Each structure stands twice: as C-alpha cells, then as structure tokens.
CSV table of C-alpha atoms in Angstrom, one decimal:
chain,number,residue,atom,x,y,z
A,99,MET,CA,59.6,73.0,-173.8
A,100,ARG,CA,58.7,69.6,-174.6
A,101,THR,CA,55.7,68.8,-171.9
A,102,LEU,CA,54.2,71.8,-174.2
A,103,ARG,CA,54.8,70.4,-177.7
A,104,MET,CA,53.4,66.8,-176.8
A,105,PHE,CA,49.9,68.9,-175.6
A,106,LEU,CA,49.8,71.0,-178.4
A,107,ALA,CA,50.4,69.2,-181.2
A,108,PRO,CA,46.9,67.2,-181.0
A,109,VAL,CA,45.5,70.5,-180.8
A,110,ALA,CA,47.5,72.0,-184.7
A,111,CYS,CA,46.2,68.5,-186.4
A,112,CYS,CA,42.8,68.0,-185.1
A,113,LEU,CA,42.5,71.9,-186.8
A,114,MET,CA,43.9,71.5,-189.5
A,115,CYS,CA,41.6,68.1,-190.8
A,116,VAL,CA,38.6,69.7,-189.2
A,117,PRO,CA,37.2,71.5,-193.0
A,118,ALA,CA,35.4,74.8,-191.3
A,119,LEU,CA,34.5,76.4,-188.3
A,120,ALA,CA,30.9,77.3,-186.3
A,121,GLN,CA,29.0,79.6,-184.4
A,122,GLN,CA,29.9,79.7,-180.7
A,123,ALA,CA,31.2,76.3,-179.1
A,124,VAL,CA,31.3,75.7,-175.4
A,125,TYR,CA,35.3,76.0,-174.2
A,126,THR,CA,36.4,78.0,-177.5
A,127,THR,CA,36.5,81.4,-177.0
A,128,ALA,CA,34.7,82.6,-180.0
A,129,PRO,CA,35.1,86.4,-181.5
A,130,THR,CA,30.9,86.6,-181.5
A,131,LEU,CA,30.6,90.2,-179.6
A,132,PRO,CA,26.6,91.4,-179.6
A,133,GLY,CA,25.4,94.8,-181.6
A,134,LYS,CA,25.9,97.9,-180.4
A,135,GLY,CA,23.6,98.4,-177.6
A,136,GLN,CA,22.7,94.8,-177.2
A,137,VAL,CA,23.7,93.0,-174.3
A,138,VAL,CA,24.4,89.1,-173.4
A,139,THR,CA,24.2,87.0,-170.3
A,140,ARG,CA,25.9,83.7,-170.7
A,141,HIS,CA,25.1,81.1,-167.1
A,142,LEU,CA,27.4,78.2,-167.0
A,143,LEU,CA,27.0,75.8,-164.6
A,144,HIS,CA,30.6,73.6,-164.1
A,145,PHE,CA,30.3,70.8,-162.7
A,146,THR,CA,34.4,69.0,-162.2
A,147,SER,CA,35.2,66.0,-160.5
A,148,TYR,CA,38.6,64.8,-159.1
A,149,HIS,CA,40.0,61.9,-158.5
A,150,ASP,CA,44.6,61.6,-158.1
A,151,ASP,CA,46.3,59.4,-156.4
A,152,GLY,CA,44.9,59.7,-152.8
A,153,VAL,CA,42.7,63.3,-154.0
A,154,SER,CA,39.3,62.6,-154.6
A,155,GLY,CA,36.3,65.4,-154.3
A,156,ASP,CA,34.3,67.7,-156.9
A,157,ASP,CA,33.4,71.0,-157.4
A,158,VAL,CA,30.4,73.3,-158.8
A,159,THR,CA,31.2,76.5,-160.3
A,160,LEU,CA,28.2,78.5,-161.6
A,161,LEU,CA,30.1,81.6,-164.1
A,162,ASN,CA,27.6,84.0,-164.8
A,163,SER,CA,29.0,86.3,-167.7
A,164,ILE,CA,28.0,90.1,-168.9
A,165,SER,CA,29.0,91.5,-172.4
A,166,TYR,CA,27.5,94.6,-174.1
A,167,GLY,CA,28.4,96.3,-177.2
A,168,LEU,CA,30.3,99.4,-176.9
A,169,THR,CA,30.1,99.6,-181.4
A,170,SER,CA,29.7,97.2,-184.0
A,171,ASP,CA,33.1,96.0,-183.2
A,172,LEU,CA,33.8,96.4,-180.0
A,173,ALA,CA,31.9,94.5,-176.0
A,174,VAL,CA,33.0,94.8,-172.8
A,175,GLN,CA,32.3,91.5,-170.8
A,176,PHE,CA,32.3,91.2,-167.2
A,177,ASP,CA,32.0,87.7,-165.1
A,178,LEU,CA,31.2,86.4,-162.1
A,179,PRO,CA,31.9,83.5,-160.3
A,180,TYR,CA,30.5,81.6,-157.6
A,181,ARG,CA,32.3,78.0,-156.4
A,182,TRP,CA,31.1,75.1,-153.6
A,183,ARG,CA,33.9,73.1,-153.4
A,184,ASP,CA,35.1,69.6,-151.3
A,185,VAL,CA,38.1,67.9,-151.6
A,186,GLU,CA,39.8,65.7,-149.5
A,187,GLY,CA,43.4,63.6,-149.4
A,188,LEU,CA,45.5,67.7,-150.0
A,189,PRO,CA,49.2,67.7,-148.3
A,190,GLY,CA,47.9,70.4,-146.4
A,191,GLY,CA,44.5,69.7,-145.6
A,192,ASP,CA,41.1,69.1,-146.8
A,193,ILE,CA,39.1,72.0,-148.3
A,194,ASP,CA,34.6,72.0,-148.4
A,195,ASN,CA,34.1,75.7,-148.9
A,196,SER,CA,31.4,77.6,-150.8
A,197,GLY,CA,32.1,81.4,-152.1
A,198,LEU,CA,33.0,84.4,-155.0
A,199,LEU,CA,36.1,83.8,-156.9
A,200,ASP,CA,38.0,86.1,-158.6
A,201,SER,CA,35.8,87.7,-161.7
A,202,SER,CA,36.9,89.6,-164.8
A,203,LEU,CA,36.7,92.6,-166.7
A,204,SER,CA,37.3,92.6,-170.5
A,205,PHE,CA,37.3,94.1,-173.9
A,206,LYS,CA,36.9,92.2,-177.8
A,207,TRP,CA,37.9,94.0,-180.1
A,208,ARG,CA,37.1,92.1,-183.4
A,209,VAL,CA,40.1,92.9,-186.0
A,210,TRP,CA,38.5,91.8,-189.3
A,211,LYS,CA,35.5,90.7,-190.8
A,212,HIS,CA,35.2,89.1,-193.8
A,213,ASP,CA,31.6,87.3,-196.1
A,214,PRO,CA,31.6,84.8,-198.7
A,215,GLY,CA,28.3,84.3,-198.2
A,216,PRO,CA,25.0,84.8,-197.3
A,217,VAL,CA,25.5,82.7,-194.4
A,218,ASP,CA,29.4,82.0,-194.2
A,219,THR,CA,31.8,84.2,-192.3
A,220,ILE,CA,35.2,84.7,-191.0
A,221,ARG,CA,36.3,87.0,-187.8
A,222,LEU,CA,38.6,87.6,-186.2
A,223,ALA,CA,38.8,88.9,-182.6
A,224,LEU,CA,41.4,90.3,-180.0
A,225,ILE,CA,40.5,90.2,-176.2
A,226,GLY,CA,41.8,91.7,-173.7
A,227,GLY,CA,41.7,91.8,-169.3
A,228,LEU,CA,42.3,91.8,-165.9
A,229,GLN,CA,41.6,89.2,-163.3
A,230,LEU,CA,40.6,90.6,-160.5
A,231,PRO,CA,41.0,89.7,-156.4
A,232,THR,CA,37.1,89.8,-155.8
A,233,GLY,CA,37.1,85.7,-154.2
A,234,ALA,CA,36.1,84.6,-150.8
A,235,ASP,CA,39.3,83.4,-148.3
A,236,ARG,CA,41.5,81.2,-150.3
A,237,SER,CA,39.6,81.1,-153.5
A,238,SER,CA,41.1,84.8,-154.8
A,239,SER,CA,44.8,85.3,-155.8
A,240,ASP,CA,44.3,88.8,-154.0
A,241,SER,CA,45.9,90.1,-156.8
A,242,PHE,CA,45.4,92.1,-160.5
A,243,ASP,CA,46.5,89.6,-162.9
A,244,PRO,CA,46.0,90.9,-166.7
A,245,PHE,CA,45.1,88.3,-169.8
A,246,LEU,CA,45.6,89.0,-173.6
A,247,GLY,CA,43.9,86.3,-176.9
A,248,ALA,CA,42.7,86.3,-179.7
A,249,SER,CA,39.9,84.1,-181.4
A,250,LEU,CA,39.3,82.8,-185.3
A,251,MET,CA,36.3,81.6,-186.5
A,252,ARG,CA,35.2,80.4,-189.7
A,253,ILE,CA,31.4,79.3,-190.9
A,254,THR,CA,31.0,77.1,-194.0
A,255,GLY,CA,27.6,75.7,-194.4
A,256,ARG,CA,27.1,73.2,-192.0
A,257,HIS,CA,30.3,73.8,-191.0
A,258,GLY,CA,31.9,75.5,-188.8
A,259,PHE,CA,35.4,75.6,-186.9
A,260,GLY,CA,37.4,78.0,-183.9
A,261,VAL,CA,40.2,78.0,-182.8
A,262,SER,CA,40.7,80.2,-179.6
A,263,ALA,CA,44.5,81.3,-177.3
A,264,GLN,CA,44.7,82.6,-174.0
A,265,TRP,CA,47.5,83.8,-171.7
A,266,LEU,CA,46.8,84.5,-168.1
A,267,PHE,CA,49.8,86.4,-166.3
A,268,THR,CA,49.1,85.4,-163.1
A,269,THR,CA,50.8,87.8,-160.5
A,270,GLY,CA,49.5,86.1,-157.0
A,271,GLY,CA,48.6,83.0,-155.6
A,272,VAL,CA,45.3,80.9,-154.2
A,273,ASP,CA,46.3,80.6,-150.2
A,274,GLY,CA,46.6,76.8,-149.8
A,275,ASP,CA,47.1,74.1,-151.7
A,276,PRO,CA,46.0,74.4,-155.9
A,277,VAL,CA,43.5,72.8,-157.2
A,278,SER,CA,42.9,74.1,-160.7
A,279,PRO,CA,45.2,76.1,-162.9
A,280,GLY,CA,46.2,79.4,-161.9
A,281,ASP,CA,45.7,78.4,-158.2
A,282,THR,CA,49.6,79.8,-157.8
A,283,THR,CA,51.9,82.3,-159.8
A,284,ASP,CA,52.5,79.8,-162.3
A,285,ASP,CA,51.1,81.6,-165.9
A,286,VAL,CA,48.9,79.9,-168.0
A,287,LEU,CA,48.0,79.2,-171.2
A,288,ASN,CA,44.1,77.6,-172.9
A,289,LEU,CA,44.5,77.2,-176.4
A,290,ASP,CA,41.2,75.2,-177.3
A,291,GLY,CA,40.3,74.0,-180.9
A,292,SER,CA,36.5,73.8,-182.0
A,293,TYR,CA,34.2,72.1,-184.5
A,294,LEU,CA,30.5,72.3,-184.9
A,295,PHE,CA,27.8,70.4,-187.2
A,296,ARG,CA,24.7,71.9,-188.0
A,297,ILE,CA,22.2,69.1,-187.8
A,298,ALA,CA,18.9,70.7,-188.1
A,299,PRO,CA,18.4,72.9,-190.6
A,300,ALA,CA,20.2,71.5,-193.6
A,301,THR,CA,19.2,74.2,-194.9
A,302,TYR,CA,18.0,77.7,-193.8
A,303,GLY,CA,15.1,79.8,-195.3
A,304,GLU,CA,13.7,83.2,-195.2
A,305,ASP,CA,13.2,83.2,-192.0
A,306,PHE,CA,15.9,82.1,-189.3
A,307,ALA,CA,13.8,80.2,-186.3
A,308,ALA,CA,16.4,77.6,-184.1
A,309,ALA,CA,19.1,75.6,-184.8
A,310,LEU,CA,21.3,72.3,-183.9
A,311,TYR,CA,24.7,71.8,-183.2
A,312,ALA,CA,26.7,68.8,-183.1
A,313,VAL,CA,30.7,70.0,-181.3
A,314,LEU,CA,33.6,68.6,-180.8
A,315,GLU,CA,36.9,70.8,-179.2
A,316,VAL,CA,39.9,69.7,-178.1
A,317,ASN,CA,41.4,71.5,-174.5
A,318,THR,CA,44.5,71.9,-173.8
A,319,VAL,CA,45.9,74.0,-170.6
A,320,TYR,CA,49.5,74.5,-170.1
A,321,GLU,CA,51.2,76.3,-166.5
A,322,THR,CA,54.9,77.2,-166.8
A,323,ASN,CA,55.4,75.4,-163.9
A,324,GLY,CA,55.3,72.0,-166.5
A,325,ASP,CA,51.2,71.2,-165.1
A,326,ALA,CA,49.3,70.3,-168.9
A,327,GLU,CA,46.5,68.5,-169.2
A,328,LEU,CA,44.0,68.0,-172.8
A,329,PHE,CA,40.8,67.4,-172.9
A,330,LEU,CA,38.3,65.9,-176.4
A,331,SER,CA,35.0,67.6,-175.9
A,332,PRO,CA,31.8,66.4,-176.9
A,333,GLY,CA,28.8,68.9,-176.7
A,334,LEU,CA,25.5,70.1,-178.2
A,335,LEU,CA,24.4,73.2,-178.9
A,336,TYR,CA,20.8,74.8,-179.7
A,337,GLU,CA,20.8,78.4,-180.7
A,338,ALA,CA,17.2,80.2,-180.9
A,339,PRO,CA,17.4,84.3,-182.1
A,340,ARG,CA,16.8,85.3,-178.6
A,341,PHE,CA,18.5,82.4,-176.6
A,342,ALA,CA,21.2,79.8,-176.9
A,343,ILE,CA,21.3,75.7,-174.7
A,344,GLU,CA,24.5,74.1,-174.2
A,345,ALA,CA,25.9,71.6,-172.8
A,346,ALA,CA,29.5,69.4,-173.0
A,347,VAL,CA,31.7,67.6,-171.2
A,348,GLN,CA,35.0,67.3,-170.6
A,349,LEU,CA,37.7,64.1,-170.8
A,350,PRO,CA,40.8,63.6,-170.1
A,351,VAL,CA,42.7,63.0,-173.0
A,352,ALA,CA,46.8,63.7,-171.5
A,353,GLN,CA,47.6,64.7,-167.8
A,354,ASP,CA,50.5,65.5,-167.1
A,355,LEU,CA,50.8,67.2,-163.3
A,356,SER,CA,53.1,67.8,-161.1
A,357,HIS,CA,51.0,71.0,-159.2
A,358,ARG,CA,48.2,70.3,-158.5
A,359,PRO,CA,45.2,67.2,-159.1
A,360,GLU,CA,43.9,65.5,-162.0
A,361,ARG,CA,40.6,66.6,-162.9
A,362,GLU,CA,38.5,62.9,-163.7
A,363,TYR,CA,35.7,64.7,-165.9
A,364,VAL,CA,33.6,68.2,-166.2
A,365,VAL,CA,30.7,68.6,-167.6
A,366,THR,CA,28.6,71.8,-168.4
A,367,LEU,CA,25.2,72.8,-169.0
A,368,GLY,CA,24.4,76.3,-170.3
A,369,LEU,CA,22.0,79.5,-171.3
A,370,ARG,CA,22.5,82.3,-173.7
A,371,LEU,CA,19.9,85.4,-173.4
A,372,LEU,CA,20.1,88.4,-175.8
A,373,PHE,CA,18.6,91.9,-174.8
C-alpha cells in the first residue's frame, strides 16, 4: 500500500491544481460517447520501447475500437488489438512474434451530465466490460477477465479536465515472462488524469469547424504484486466535426517494477472517425 500511495499522490496533486477539463485525451478515458445510432471508430498505434537491466526491445500495437450509441446515455464498444513484439534478454528467452491480443467488450453509461453554459459541461460515466481470450499463443491469458471503471470530465471555456480509473480483475496470465501490465494473474489499476487547453480557436463562432488542443496527462499503472509506474504524457489533439487526430508520448517519472521490464517510453498516434 505504501508503494501505491507513492504513485497515486502525484496524480491527485495534478488533478487538484488543474483549473478544469477538456475533450477526449489520448490515454485518459473520457465519458464521451456517440449519440444514439451513431458509430465512432478509433485507431491507435502505440510504439513501446523497453530498456531495463539487460532487457531491451520494442513492440508496436495497433488498437482498433468501434463504439455504437445504443441510447443517448449508453454505448457499447469493442476493442481489437494486434501486436508486433521483439524483446531480448528476458529470463525465459527472447520474444519475437506477432499476433492478435485479447479483445474486449464494454459498455459506457453516462450517469450524470450538467451543462452550465453553451460550451461548458460536466459529465460522469461508469464503464464495465470483459476481456475475451481471442489472442494468439503467448499473447492471450486464455481467460475471461472483467473490468470496472469510471470517468469524470469538466469543460470550462478553453480549459478541460478529466480523470478516469479502471480496475482489471485478472483470472489468468499469459505464457512466458510478463512484459506488459496484466500479463500475470495480479489485478491491474489504471488511474489517469488529463488537462487540455484549447489553443485555437480562442472563441467559437456560429459554425464549429475544428479545434486544436494541447494535452498533458498523468498516467499511473499499479498491479497487486506491487509493480507500479507513473508517466507524464504531453500531446496534441486536433478535433473536427467528423474526425480527430491525436498524438502523445508517455515519459516515465517513477517506476518500481520487480516482475516485468521497465518501459523506456511510449509514443502514440491516433485517428478517430464519426459515422
């Protein structure tokens, strides 16, 4: 618990010092969801570098997500990731493979919404779902793992603030050495905070065209075996009426890992499309 408090304290400080909130950040889950009958797809390309005590390598993960609005306050989402990995120096031997990872099916329910102004809003959503054993060999836990979470955001003028938390109940682990959070049977907590500042336009006109945001996130990963990581993640977000382009880099601030190698950095590029 001491390790957990050490890593969660900076996140709490960041959240209390940030004035408000903004749109959908790169890593922090937002309570936004498509309208009834609408479809949103999101495509994220993650490049991860590992470097830790003789272990080195990298992997590239492509995450494809599709969300569908069941009602104005309820949406269903399906995530399908694919990964290419080349990591050397692990105790059990090198890894050089590619294939599907475990997919997930989830529901997002917006339980509260308050709009104090024409642009300003506060939203709260609950999230629940299940990871499915669809991954290839050495990439799947071969188990059904439930997860629960919540997301809160507030937009005030040009400022945006968000926080999200998710707990993964792992019931199975992947074969071989653990490399990523959730590879063992230890549960995983993700706690994220975000701040977005609208660079342009300074004020909205009658017609919304597009907006550019500067993004800063604090991302924490904690596993019940005691492993913990804290990242600071700057980025950019460009939102248009029918699409969004996003980019960010995760830089480690503190790492306390005993069961898997440290991540040197993570670079993410993303594209969202509204249908």
